Each structure stands twice: as structure tokens, then as C-alpha cells.
Short mmCIF file of C-alpha atoms in Angstrom, two decimals:
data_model
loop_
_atom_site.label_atom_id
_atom_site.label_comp_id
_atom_site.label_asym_id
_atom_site.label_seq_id
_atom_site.Cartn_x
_atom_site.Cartn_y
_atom_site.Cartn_z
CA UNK T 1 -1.45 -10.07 -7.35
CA UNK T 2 -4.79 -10.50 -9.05
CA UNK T 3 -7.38 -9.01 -6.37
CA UNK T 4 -10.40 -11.83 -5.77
CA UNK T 5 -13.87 -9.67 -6.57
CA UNK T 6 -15.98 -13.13 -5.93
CA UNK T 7 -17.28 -12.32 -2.70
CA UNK T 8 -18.22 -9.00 -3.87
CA UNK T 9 -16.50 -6.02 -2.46
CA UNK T 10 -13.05 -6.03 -1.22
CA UNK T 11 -12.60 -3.61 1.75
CA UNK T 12 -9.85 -1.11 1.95
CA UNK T 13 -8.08 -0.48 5.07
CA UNK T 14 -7.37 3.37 5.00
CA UNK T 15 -4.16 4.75 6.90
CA UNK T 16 -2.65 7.76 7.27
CA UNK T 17 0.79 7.20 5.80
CA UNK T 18 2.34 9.94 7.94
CA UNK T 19 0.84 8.61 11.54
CA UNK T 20 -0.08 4.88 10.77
CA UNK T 21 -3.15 5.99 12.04
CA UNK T 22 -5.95 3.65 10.82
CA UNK T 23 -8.80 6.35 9.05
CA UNK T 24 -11.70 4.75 7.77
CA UNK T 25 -12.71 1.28 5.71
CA UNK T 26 -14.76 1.25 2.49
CA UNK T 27 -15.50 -1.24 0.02
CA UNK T 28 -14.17 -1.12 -3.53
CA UNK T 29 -15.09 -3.16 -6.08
CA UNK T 30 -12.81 -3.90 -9.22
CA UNK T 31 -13.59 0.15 -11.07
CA UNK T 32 -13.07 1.99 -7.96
CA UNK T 33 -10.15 0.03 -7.66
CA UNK T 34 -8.94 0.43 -11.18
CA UNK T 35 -9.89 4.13 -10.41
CA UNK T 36 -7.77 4.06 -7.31
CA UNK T 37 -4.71 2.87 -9.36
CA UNK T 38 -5.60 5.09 -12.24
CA UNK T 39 -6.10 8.28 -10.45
CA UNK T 40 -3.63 7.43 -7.01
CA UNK T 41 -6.44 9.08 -5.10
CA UNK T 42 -8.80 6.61 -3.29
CA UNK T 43 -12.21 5.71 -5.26
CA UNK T 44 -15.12 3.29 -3.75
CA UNK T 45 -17.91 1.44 -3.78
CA UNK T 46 -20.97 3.03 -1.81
CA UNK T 47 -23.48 0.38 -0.54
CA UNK T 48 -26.01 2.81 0.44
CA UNK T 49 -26.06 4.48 -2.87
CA UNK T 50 -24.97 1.94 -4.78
CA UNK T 51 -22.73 3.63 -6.81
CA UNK T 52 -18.97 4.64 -7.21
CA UNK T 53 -17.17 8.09 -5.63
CA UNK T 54 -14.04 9.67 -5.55
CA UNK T 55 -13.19 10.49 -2.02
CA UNK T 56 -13.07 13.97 -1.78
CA UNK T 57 -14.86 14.91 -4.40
CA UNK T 58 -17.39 16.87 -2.97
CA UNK T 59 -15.31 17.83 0.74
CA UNK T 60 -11.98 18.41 -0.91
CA UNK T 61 -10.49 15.89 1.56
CA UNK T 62 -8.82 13.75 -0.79
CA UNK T 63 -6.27 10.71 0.25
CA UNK T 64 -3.10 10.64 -2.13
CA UNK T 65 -2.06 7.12 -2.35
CA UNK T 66 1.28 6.41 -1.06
CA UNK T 67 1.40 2.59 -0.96
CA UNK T 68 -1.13 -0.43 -1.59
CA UNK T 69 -1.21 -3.48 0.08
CA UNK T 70 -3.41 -7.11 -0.61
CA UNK T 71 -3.33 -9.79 2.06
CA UNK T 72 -2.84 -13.50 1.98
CA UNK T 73 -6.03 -13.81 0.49
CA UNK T 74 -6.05 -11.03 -2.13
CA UNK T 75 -9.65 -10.10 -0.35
CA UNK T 76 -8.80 -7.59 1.45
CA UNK T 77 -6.61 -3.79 0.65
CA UNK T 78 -4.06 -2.13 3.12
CA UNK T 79 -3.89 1.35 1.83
CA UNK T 80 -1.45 4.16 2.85
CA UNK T 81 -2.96 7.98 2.00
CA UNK T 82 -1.62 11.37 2.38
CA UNK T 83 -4.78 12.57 4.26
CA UNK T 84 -5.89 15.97 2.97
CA UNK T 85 -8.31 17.36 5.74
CA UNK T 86 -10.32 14.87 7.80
CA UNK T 87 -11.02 11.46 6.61
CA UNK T 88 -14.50 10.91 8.58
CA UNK T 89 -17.54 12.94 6.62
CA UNK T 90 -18.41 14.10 10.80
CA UNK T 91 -14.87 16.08 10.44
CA UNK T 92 -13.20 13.94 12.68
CA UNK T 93 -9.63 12.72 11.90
CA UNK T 94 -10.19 9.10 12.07
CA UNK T 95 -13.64 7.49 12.29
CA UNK T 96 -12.89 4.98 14.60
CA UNK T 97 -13.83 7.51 17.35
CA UNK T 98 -16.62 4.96 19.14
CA UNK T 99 -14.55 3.29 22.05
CA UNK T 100 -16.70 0.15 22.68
CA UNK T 101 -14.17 -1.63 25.44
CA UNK T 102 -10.70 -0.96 27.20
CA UNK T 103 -8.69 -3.73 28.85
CA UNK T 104 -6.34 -2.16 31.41
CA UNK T 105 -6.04 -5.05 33.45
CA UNK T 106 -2.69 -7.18 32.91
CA UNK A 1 -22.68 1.91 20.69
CA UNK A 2 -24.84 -0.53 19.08
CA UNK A 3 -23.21 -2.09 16.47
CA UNK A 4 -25.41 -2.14 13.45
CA UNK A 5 -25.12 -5.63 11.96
CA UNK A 6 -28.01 -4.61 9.70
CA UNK A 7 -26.26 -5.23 6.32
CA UNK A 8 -24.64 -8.69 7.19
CA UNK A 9 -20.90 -9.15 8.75
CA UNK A 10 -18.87 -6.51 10.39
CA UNK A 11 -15.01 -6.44 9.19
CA UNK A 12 -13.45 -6.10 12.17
CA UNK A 13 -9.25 -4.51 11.40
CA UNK A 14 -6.70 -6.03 13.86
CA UNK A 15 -3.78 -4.14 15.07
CA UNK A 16 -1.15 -4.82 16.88
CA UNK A 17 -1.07 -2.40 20.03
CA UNK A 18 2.43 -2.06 20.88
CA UNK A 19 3.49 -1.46 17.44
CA UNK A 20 0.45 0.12 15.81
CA UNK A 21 0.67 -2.55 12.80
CA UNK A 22 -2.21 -3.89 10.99
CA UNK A 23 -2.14 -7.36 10.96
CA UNK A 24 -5.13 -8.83 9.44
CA UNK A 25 -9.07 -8.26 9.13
CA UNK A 26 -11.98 -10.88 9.58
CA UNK A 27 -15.34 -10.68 10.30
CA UNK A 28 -17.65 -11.03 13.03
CA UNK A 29 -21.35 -11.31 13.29
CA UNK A 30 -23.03 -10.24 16.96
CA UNK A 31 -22.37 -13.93 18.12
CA UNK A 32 -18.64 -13.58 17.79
CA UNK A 33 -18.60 -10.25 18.94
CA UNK A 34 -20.19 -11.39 22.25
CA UNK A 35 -17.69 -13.99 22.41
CA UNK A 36 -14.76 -11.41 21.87
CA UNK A 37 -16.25 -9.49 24.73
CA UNK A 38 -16.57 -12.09 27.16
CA UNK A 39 -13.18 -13.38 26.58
CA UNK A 40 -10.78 -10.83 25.29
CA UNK A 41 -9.84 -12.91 22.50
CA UNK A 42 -10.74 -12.18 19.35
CA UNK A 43 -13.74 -14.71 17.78
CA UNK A 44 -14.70 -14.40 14.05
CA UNK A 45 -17.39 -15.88 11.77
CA UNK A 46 -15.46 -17.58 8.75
CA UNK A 47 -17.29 -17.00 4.95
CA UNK A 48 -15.62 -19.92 3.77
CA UNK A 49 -16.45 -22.74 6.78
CA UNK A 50 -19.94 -20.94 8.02
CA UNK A 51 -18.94 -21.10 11.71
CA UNK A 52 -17.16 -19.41 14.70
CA UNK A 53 -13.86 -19.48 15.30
CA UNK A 54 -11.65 -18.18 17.89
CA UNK A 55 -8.47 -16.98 16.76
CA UNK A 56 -5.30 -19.34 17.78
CA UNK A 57 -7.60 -21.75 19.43
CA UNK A 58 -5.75 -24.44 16.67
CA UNK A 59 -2.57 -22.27 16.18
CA UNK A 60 -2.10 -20.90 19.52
CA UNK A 61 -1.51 -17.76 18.11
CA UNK A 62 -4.31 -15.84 20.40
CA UNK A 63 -4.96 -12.19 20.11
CA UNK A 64 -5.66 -10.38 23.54
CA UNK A 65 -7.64 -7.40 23.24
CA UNK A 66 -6.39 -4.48 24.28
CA UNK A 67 -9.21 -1.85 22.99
CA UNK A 68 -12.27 -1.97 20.87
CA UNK A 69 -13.34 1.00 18.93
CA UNK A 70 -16.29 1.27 16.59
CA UNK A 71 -16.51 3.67 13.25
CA UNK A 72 -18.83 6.79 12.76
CA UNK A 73 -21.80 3.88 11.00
CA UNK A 74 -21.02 1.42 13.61
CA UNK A 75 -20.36 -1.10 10.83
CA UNK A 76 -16.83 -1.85 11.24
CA UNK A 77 -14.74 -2.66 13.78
CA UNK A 78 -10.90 -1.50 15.08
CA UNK A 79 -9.38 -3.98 17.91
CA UNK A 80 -5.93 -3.38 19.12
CA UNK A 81 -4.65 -6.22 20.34
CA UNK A 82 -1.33 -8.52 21.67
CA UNK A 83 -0.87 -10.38 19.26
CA UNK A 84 1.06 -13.79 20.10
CA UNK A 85 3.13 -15.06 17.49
CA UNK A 86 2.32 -14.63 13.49
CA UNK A 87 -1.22 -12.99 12.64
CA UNK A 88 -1.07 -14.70 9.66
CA UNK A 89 -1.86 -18.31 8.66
CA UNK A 90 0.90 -18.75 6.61
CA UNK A 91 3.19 -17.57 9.47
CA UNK A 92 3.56 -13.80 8.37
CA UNK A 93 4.04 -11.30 10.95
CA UNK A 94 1.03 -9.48 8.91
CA UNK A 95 -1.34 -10.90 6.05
CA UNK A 96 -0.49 -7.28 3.97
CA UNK A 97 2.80 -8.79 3.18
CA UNK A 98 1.85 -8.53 -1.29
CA UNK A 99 2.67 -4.91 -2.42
CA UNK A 100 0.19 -4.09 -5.32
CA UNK A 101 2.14 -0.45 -5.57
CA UNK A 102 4.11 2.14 -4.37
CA UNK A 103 3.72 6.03 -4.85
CA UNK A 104 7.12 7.08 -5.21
CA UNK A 105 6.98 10.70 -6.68
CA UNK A 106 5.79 13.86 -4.63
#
């Protein structure tokens, strides 16, 4: 499918292939993507520094890319890595780490 | 954590809790998350219409929250939730249902 770029940045849903654990999001716009494909290691967009990187590049954690996914609105990536080291730049394994609310009631 | 709302909408990935699958992302800005709080369903702004919307309120396809976690920049958003019936407006268990490629060799 043709990715759609004209919102701006398309975010990309990092998971761990081997866990389905859910890693990180960034934002790729259509070179990092083309990058990604190129390269099948994960390249994005940095707002902040408004500029592209190689995940990786500098920690050695690098995601392989198993498998890429658009949704029904070609908006948004699904993207299954083989995780090398931690994904989160804190050294955590996922960066969803922040638990904000639990429901345990039924 | 605060969520930092500082650079616009917060993508907020919804997963399915008893199966761990990712079944769509949307977007909330602090209004909707409020809303998502209050109610454990899941509210999102919509790019397209400018508004709030709660998810399933026309579909009936509601999404109970289970857990809310935050990332590392408090910019996005991971909700497990119980998902009732499709995620997906066009009545796919998932929106990631277009494969862009598969990594086949080791």
C-alpha cells in the first residue's frame, strides 16, 4: 500500500517480534521509511532535532525488521523488530514503563 | 505522570489485553484523556472531524480499559483494553491487517 505522508509523520508502532511486547513509537517520515525498507533496520524522524537517525546507531541497540504492517488508513506502521539490547535510550526494555491507571475491578 | 501534550496530540496504541494484540492507534488531546479516565472507555480527538469521540459510542464496539501506561517522554500513550467486537471500522479484528513486508531470511 502507498503510505499517506499528508499529515506529516506517520508513527511506527515498535514490537518485539519475539515477545509481542510493544517497545517504543517514533515518527517516520517517507526517507526514514525508505531507509527502514532499504536497510531492514528501523530509521526515524526526530522532532526534537529535526532530523533523521538510524536506531542504534550510536547505542548499538539496533531493531532487525521482521515484519511491517500499515493500517486501514495507511497513517499509521505496525512494526515487528528483533530487539538488540534495550529499546528505551533510559536502558529499559520497553518504554512504556509509566503506569498512569489500573482497572482491577470487574 | 504528567502527560506532556506540549507538541500537539498524543497517539495513544490500543491493545487488546487478553491477547496482547495491537489493534489500532488514535489520538487524544488532555480533554479526551480526562474523558478516558473518568469512564474507562477509550475517548479520542479525530484529525479529520475536529472533535471528541468515544470509541463504539455509534458502533457499539466499546473498549474497556484495562491499564494505562505512559512512555519514557510522556508523549505517547499504551492502553490495554477489552475490546468488544472489531477494533476496526471496516470490521477487522485489527486495523494492521495490509502487510507492507516480511523479513524472511536470518
Amino acid at each position: 500500500m502507498t503510505l499517506d505522508f499528508s499529515k506529516g509523520l506517520i508513527p511506527a508502532i515498535i514490537v518485539e517480534d519475539a515477545t509481542g511486547d510493544v517497545l517504543m513509537l517514533a515518527y517516520m517520515n517517507d526517507e526514514s521509511y525508505q531507509k527502514t525498507l532499504d536497510t531492514n533496520t528501523t530509521w526515524f524522524f526526530s522532532r526534537s532535532r529535526n532530523e533523521l537517525w538510524n536506531k542504534g546507531a550510536t547505542s548499538g541497540h539496533f531493531q532487525h525488521v521482521k515484519e511491517i504492517r500499515s493500517d486501514c488508513d495507511n497513517d499509521t506502521l505496525l512494526i515487528r523488530v528483533d530487539q538488540i539490547g534495550a529499546a528505551c535510550h533510559t536502558g529499559a526494555h520497553s518504554c512504556f514503563f509509566n503506569l498512569e491507571k489500573e482497572v482491577t475491578e470487574k
